[in-house]
Short mmCIF file of C-alpha atoms in Angstrom, two decimals:
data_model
loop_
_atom_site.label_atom_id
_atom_site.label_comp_id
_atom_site.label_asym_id
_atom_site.label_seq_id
_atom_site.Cartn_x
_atom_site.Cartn_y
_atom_site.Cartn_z
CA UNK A 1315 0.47 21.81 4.86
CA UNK A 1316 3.54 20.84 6.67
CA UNK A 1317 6.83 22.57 5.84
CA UNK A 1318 10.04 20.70 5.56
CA UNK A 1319 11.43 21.36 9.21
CA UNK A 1320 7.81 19.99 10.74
CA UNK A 1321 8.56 17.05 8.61
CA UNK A 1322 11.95 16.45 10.33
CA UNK A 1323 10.35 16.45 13.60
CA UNK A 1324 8.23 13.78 12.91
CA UNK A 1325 10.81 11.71 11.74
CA UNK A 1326 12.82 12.62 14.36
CA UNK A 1327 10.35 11.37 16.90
CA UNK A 1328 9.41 8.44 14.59
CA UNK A 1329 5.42 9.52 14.00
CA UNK A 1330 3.47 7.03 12.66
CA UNK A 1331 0.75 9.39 12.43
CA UNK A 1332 2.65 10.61 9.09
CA UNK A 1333 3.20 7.15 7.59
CA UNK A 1334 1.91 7.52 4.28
CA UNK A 1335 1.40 11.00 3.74
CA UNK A 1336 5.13 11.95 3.21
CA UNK A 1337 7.79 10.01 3.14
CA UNK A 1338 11.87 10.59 3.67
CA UNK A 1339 14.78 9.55 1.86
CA UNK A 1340 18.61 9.83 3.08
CA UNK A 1341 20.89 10.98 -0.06
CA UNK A 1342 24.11 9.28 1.71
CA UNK A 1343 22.42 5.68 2.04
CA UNK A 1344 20.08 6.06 -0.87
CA UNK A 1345 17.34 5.23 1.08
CA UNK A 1346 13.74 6.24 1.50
CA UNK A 1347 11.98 5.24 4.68
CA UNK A 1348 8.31 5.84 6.12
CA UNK A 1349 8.30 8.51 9.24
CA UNK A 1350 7.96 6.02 11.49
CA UNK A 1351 10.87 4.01 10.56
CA UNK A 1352 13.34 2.22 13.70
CA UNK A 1353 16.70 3.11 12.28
CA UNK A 1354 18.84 5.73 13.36
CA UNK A 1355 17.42 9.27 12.18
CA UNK A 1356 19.24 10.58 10.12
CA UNK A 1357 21.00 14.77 9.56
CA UNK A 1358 18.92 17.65 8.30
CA UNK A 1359 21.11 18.25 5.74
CA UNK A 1360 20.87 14.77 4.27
CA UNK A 1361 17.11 13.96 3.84
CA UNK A 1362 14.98 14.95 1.36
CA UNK A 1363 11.19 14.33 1.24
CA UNK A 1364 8.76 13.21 -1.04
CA UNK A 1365 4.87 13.04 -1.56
CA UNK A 1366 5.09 9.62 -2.29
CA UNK A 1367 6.93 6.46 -2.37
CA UNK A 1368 6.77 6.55 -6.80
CA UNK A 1369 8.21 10.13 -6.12
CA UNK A 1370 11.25 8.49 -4.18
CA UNK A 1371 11.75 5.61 -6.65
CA UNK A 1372 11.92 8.27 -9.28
CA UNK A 1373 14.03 10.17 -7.85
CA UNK A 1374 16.71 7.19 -7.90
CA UNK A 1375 16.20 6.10 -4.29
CA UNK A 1376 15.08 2.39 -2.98
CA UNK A 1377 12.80 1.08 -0.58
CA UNK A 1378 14.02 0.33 3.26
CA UNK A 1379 13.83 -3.15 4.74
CA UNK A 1380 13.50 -2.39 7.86
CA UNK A 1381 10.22 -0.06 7.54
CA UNK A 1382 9.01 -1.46 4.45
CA UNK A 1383 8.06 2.32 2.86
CA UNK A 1384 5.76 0.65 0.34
CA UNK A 1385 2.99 -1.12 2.39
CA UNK A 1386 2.15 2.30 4.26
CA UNK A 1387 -1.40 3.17 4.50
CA UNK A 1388 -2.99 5.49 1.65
CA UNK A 1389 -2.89 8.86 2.28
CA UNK A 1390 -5.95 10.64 3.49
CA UNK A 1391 -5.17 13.52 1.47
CA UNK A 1392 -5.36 12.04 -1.83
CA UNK A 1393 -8.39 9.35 -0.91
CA UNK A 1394 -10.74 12.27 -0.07
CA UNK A 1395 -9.83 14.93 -2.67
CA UNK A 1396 -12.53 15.49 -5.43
CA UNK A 1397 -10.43 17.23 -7.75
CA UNK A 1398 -8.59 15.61 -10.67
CA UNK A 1399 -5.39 14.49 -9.19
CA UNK A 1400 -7.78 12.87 -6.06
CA UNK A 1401 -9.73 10.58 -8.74
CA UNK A 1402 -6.51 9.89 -10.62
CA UNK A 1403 -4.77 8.46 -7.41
CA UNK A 1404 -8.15 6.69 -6.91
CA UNK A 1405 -8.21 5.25 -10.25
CA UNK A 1406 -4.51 4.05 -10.48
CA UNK A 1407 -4.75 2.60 -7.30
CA UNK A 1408 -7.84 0.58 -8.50
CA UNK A 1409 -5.20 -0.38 -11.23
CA UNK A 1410 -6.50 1.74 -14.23
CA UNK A 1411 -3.25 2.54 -15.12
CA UNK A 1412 -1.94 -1.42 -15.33
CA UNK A 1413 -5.28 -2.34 -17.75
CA UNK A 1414 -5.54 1.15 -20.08
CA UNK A 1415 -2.86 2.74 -19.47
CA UNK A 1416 -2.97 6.75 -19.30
CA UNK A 1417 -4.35 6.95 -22.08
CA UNK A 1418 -7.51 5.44 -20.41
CA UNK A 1419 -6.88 7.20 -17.53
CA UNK A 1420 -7.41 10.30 -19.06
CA UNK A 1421 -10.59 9.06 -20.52
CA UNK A 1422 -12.08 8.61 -17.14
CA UNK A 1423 -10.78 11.72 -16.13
CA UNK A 1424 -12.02 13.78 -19.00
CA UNK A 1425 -8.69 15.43 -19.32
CA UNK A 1426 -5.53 14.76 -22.16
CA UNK A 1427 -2.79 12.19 -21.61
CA UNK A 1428 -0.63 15.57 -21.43
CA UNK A 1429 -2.71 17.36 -19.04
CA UNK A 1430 -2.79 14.69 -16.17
CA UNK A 1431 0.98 14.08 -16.76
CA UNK A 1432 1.70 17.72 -15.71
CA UNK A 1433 -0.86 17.85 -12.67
CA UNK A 1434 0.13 14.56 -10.92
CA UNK A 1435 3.83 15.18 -11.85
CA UNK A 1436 3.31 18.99 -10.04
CA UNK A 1437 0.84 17.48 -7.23
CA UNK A 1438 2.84 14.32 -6.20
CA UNK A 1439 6.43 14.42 -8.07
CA UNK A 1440 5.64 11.47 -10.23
CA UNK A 1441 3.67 10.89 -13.24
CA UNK A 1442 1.26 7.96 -14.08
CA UNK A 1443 3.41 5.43 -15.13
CA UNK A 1444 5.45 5.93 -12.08
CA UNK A 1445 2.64 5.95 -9.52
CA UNK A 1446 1.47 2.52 -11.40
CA UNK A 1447 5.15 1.31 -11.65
CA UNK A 1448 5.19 1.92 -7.94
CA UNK A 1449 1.81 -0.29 -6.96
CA UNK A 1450 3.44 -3.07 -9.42
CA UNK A 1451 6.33 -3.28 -7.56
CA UNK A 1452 4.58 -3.56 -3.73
CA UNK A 1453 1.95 -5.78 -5.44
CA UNK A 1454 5.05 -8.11 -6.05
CA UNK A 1455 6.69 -7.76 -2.91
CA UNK A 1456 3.73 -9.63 -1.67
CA UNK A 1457 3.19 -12.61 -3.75
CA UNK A 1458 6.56 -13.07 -3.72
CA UNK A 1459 6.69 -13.14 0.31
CA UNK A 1460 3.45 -14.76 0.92
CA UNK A 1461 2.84 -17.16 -2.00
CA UNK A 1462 4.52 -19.97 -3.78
CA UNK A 1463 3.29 -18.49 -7.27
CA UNK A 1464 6.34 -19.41 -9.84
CA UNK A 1465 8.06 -15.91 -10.08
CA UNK A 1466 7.18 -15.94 -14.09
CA UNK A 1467 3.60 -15.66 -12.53
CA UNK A 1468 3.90 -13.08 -10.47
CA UNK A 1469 5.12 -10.79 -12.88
CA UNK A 1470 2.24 -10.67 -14.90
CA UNK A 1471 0.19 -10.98 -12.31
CA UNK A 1472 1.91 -7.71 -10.68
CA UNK A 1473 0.70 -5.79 -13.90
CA UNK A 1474 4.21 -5.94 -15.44
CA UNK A 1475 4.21 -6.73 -19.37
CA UNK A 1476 7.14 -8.47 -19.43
CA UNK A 1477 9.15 -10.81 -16.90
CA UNK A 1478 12.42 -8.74 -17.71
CA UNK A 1479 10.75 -5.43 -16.84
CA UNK A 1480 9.27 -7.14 -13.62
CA UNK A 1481 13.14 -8.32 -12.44
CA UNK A 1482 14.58 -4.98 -13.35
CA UNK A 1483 11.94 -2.86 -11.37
CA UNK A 1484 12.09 -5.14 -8.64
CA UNK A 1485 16.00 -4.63 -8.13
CA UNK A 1486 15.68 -0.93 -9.01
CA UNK A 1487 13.17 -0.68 -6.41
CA UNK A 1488 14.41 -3.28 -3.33
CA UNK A 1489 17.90 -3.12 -4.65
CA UNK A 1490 17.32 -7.16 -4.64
CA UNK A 1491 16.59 -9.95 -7.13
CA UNK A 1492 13.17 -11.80 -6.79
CA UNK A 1493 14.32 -14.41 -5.79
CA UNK A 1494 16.31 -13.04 -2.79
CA UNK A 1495 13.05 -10.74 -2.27
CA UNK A 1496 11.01 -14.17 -1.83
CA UNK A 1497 13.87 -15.55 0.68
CA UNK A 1498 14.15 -12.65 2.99
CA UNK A 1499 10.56 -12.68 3.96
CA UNK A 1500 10.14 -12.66 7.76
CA UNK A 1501 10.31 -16.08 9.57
CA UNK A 1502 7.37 -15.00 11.71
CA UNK A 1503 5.37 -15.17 8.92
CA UNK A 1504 6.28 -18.12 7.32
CA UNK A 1505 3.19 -19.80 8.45
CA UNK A 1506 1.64 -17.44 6.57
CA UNK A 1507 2.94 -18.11 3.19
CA UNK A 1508 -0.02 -19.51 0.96
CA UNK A 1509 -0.14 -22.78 -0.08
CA UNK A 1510 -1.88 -23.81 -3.47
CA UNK A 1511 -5.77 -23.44 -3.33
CA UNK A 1512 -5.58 -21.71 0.22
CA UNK A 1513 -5.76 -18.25 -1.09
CA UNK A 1514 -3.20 -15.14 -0.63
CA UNK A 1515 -2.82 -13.95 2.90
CA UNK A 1516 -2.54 -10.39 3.63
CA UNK A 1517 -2.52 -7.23 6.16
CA UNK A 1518 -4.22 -4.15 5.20
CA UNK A 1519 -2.42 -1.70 6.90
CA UNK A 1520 -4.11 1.26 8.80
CA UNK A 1521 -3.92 4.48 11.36
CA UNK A 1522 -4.16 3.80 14.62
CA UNK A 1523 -6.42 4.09 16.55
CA UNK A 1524 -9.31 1.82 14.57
CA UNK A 1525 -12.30 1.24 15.94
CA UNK A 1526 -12.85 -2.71 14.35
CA UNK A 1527 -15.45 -3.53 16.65
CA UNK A 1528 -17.74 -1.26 14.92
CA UNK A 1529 -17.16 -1.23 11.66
CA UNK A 1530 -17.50 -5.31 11.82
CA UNK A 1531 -20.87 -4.15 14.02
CA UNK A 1532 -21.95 -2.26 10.76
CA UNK A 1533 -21.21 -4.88 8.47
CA UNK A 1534 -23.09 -7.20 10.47
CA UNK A 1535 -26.33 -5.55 10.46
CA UNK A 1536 -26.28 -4.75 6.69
CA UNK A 1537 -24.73 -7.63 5.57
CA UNK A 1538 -26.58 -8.78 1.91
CA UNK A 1539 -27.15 -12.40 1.78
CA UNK A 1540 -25.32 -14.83 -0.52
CA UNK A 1541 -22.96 -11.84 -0.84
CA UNK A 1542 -21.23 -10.95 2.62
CA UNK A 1543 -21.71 -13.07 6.32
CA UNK A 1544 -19.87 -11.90 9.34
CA UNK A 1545 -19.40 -15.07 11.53
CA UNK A 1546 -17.49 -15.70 15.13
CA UNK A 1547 -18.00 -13.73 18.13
CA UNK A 1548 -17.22 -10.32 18.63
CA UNK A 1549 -13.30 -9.20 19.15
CA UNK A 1550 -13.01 -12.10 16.65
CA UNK A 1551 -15.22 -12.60 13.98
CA UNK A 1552 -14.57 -12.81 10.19
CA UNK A 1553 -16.09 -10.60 7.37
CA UNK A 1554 -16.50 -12.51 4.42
CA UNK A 1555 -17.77 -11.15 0.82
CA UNK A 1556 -17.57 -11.93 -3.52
CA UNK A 1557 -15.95 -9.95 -5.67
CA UNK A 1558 -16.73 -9.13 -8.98
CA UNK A 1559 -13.43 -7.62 -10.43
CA UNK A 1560 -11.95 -6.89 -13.95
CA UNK A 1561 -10.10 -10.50 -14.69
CA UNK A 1562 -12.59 -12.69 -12.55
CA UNK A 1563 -14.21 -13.14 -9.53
CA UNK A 1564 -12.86 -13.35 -5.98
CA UNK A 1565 -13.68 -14.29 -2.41
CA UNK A 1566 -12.49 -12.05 0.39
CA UNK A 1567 -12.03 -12.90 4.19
CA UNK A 1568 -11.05 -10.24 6.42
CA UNK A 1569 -10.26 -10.53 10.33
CA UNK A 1570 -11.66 -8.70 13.06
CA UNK A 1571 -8.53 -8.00 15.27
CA UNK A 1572 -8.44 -6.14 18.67
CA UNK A 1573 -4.78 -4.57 19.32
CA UNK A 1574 -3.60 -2.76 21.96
CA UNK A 1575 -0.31 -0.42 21.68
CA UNK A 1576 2.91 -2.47 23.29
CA UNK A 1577 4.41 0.24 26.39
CA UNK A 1578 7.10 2.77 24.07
CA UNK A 1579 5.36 2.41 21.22
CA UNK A 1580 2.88 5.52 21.00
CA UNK A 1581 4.78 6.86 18.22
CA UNK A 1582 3.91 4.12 16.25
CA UNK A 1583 -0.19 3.12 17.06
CA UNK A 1584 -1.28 2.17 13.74
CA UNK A 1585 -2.12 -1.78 12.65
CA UNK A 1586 -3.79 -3.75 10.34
CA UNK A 1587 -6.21 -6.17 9.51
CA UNK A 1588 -5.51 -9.92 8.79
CA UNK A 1589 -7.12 -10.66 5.65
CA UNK A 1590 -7.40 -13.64 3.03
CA UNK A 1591 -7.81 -13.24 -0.87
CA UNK A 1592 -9.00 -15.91 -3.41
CA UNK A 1593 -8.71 -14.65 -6.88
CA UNK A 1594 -10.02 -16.46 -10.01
CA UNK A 1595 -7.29 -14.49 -11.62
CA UNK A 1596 -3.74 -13.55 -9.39
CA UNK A 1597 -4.07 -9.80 -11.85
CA UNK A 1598 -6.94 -8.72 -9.36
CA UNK A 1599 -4.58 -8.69 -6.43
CA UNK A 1600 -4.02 -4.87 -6.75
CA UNK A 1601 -7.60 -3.74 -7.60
CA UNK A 1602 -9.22 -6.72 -4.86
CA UNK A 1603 -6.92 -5.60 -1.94
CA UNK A 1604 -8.13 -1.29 -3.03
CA UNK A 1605 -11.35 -1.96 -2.79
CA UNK A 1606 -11.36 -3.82 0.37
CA UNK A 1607 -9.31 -0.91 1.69
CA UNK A 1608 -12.15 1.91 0.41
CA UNK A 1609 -14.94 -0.62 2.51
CA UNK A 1610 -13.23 -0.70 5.54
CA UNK A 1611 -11.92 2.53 5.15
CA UNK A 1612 -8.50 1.98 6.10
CA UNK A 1613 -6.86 5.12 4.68
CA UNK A 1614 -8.81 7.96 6.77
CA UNK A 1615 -6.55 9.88 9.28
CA UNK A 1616 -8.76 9.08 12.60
CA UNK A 1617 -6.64 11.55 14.62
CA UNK A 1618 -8.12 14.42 11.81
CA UNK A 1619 -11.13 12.91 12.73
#
């Protein structure tokens, strides 16, 4: 377990290693950041850290622009933890939370509403609702910036029950409207932005170094037909598979993509995969995109490894 001053170095040196299992926030800009992030780092004395981004958000603090806090990688912590507040993470993430609420949550778990409350809120600084609230809000970050869904849409489809609590979370949380969310996507990936019927394009964020070639190797050779193909040649093929998910079904396409760290940039080696969803029903974003993460296993820490 790191202590607060070890945490500071790695900001300090901008270590993408930690992106995603802490993150920072600066109580003068009221900002929270990943480690990693480019701006100017920020004094001792002003920066407080948080288990995770819903902790931040709760706390009254709003994602940063520039680093984009929310689309971290998972931390490894929580994704191999057995214990209670491990399958709870799990299970919210998988979008439990959004379709039962805790209530159903702490069905699954076998513990009361009450009880998980006070163990995530200890563990990770935010309860249920806020770790959900959390996912809604990245979940709509990205149809918003990489699909032409109507905005009315994309709030249910975020999970959100109502298109008033959707704009209000959004601004809370990106201290923007939707509609100026939607406008400042990138240029470079306005290419990218999905057109009707061409599916929702994505990139599933990981630790560097990953070792594609393999894992794409793997899937290859146990590949079950009329379910998954992987097709192209190697250092570029695609992984293709159904998915049978709580609103509908689903097609996923997933990249294989070689990348080797730019000179300066050692601090930051992680990537991501390029991948393509095409949902039945836009509500199975959250839950499609978690799932593809467990199979490729984009959340492990490869330098604990």
């Amino acid at each position: 377990m790191m202590d607060e001053d070890s945490r500071y170095e790695a900001v300090r040196s901008r270590d993408g290693r930690f992106d995603g299992a802490f993150f920072f926030a600066v109580e003068t800009t009221g900002i929270y950041c990943r480690p990693s992030c480019p701006a100017v780092t920020p004094k001792r004395r002003n920066v407080r850290f948080f288990p995770t981004a819903a902790a931040a958000q709760r706390s009254g603090f709003r994602a940063c622009r520039r680093c984009r806090p929310d689309a971290v990688p998972g931390s490894a912590e929580w994704n191999v933890r057995a214990d209670a507040v491990g399958r709870a993470m799990r299970l919210i993430a998988d979008g439990v939370v959004d379709r039962e609420g805790v209530a159903g949550l702490a069905a699954r778990l076998g513990y009361s509403a009450r009880q998980v409350q006070r163990q995530l809120t200890t563990e990770l600084g935010a309860g249920p609702v806020a770790l959900a609230r959390a996912q809604r809000a990245h979940t709509a970050r990205v149809l918003l910036q990489t699909t032409e869904l109507p905005v009315t849409e994309i709030a249910f489809a975020s999970g959100f029950a109502s298109v008033r609590q959707f704009n209000d979370t959004v601004r809370e949380v990106y201290a923007a409207t939707p509609t100026e969310v939607r406008a400042a996507a990138p240029r470079h990936r306005g290419d990218r932005r999905a057109a009707a019927g061409t599916g929702i394009p994505l990139r599933l964020a990981h630790r560097g170094p990953y070792q594609a070639a393999a894992v794409f190797d793997q899937l290859a050779r146990e590949a079950v037909a009329g379910i998954e193909e992987v097709t192209g040649r190697p250092g570029a093929r695609t992984y293709r598979r159904t998915l049978r998910l709580p609103y509908g079904t689903g097609i996923a396409a997933v990249a294989e993509r070689t990348r080797t760290p730019r000179p300066g940039t050692g601090t930051r080696p992680g990537g991501w995969l390029d991948a393509r969803l095409h949902l039945t029903d836009p509500r199975d974003l959250t839950t499609a995109v978690q799932r593809l993460r467990r199979l490729f296993d984009l959340d492990a820490d490869p330098y604990a490894v």
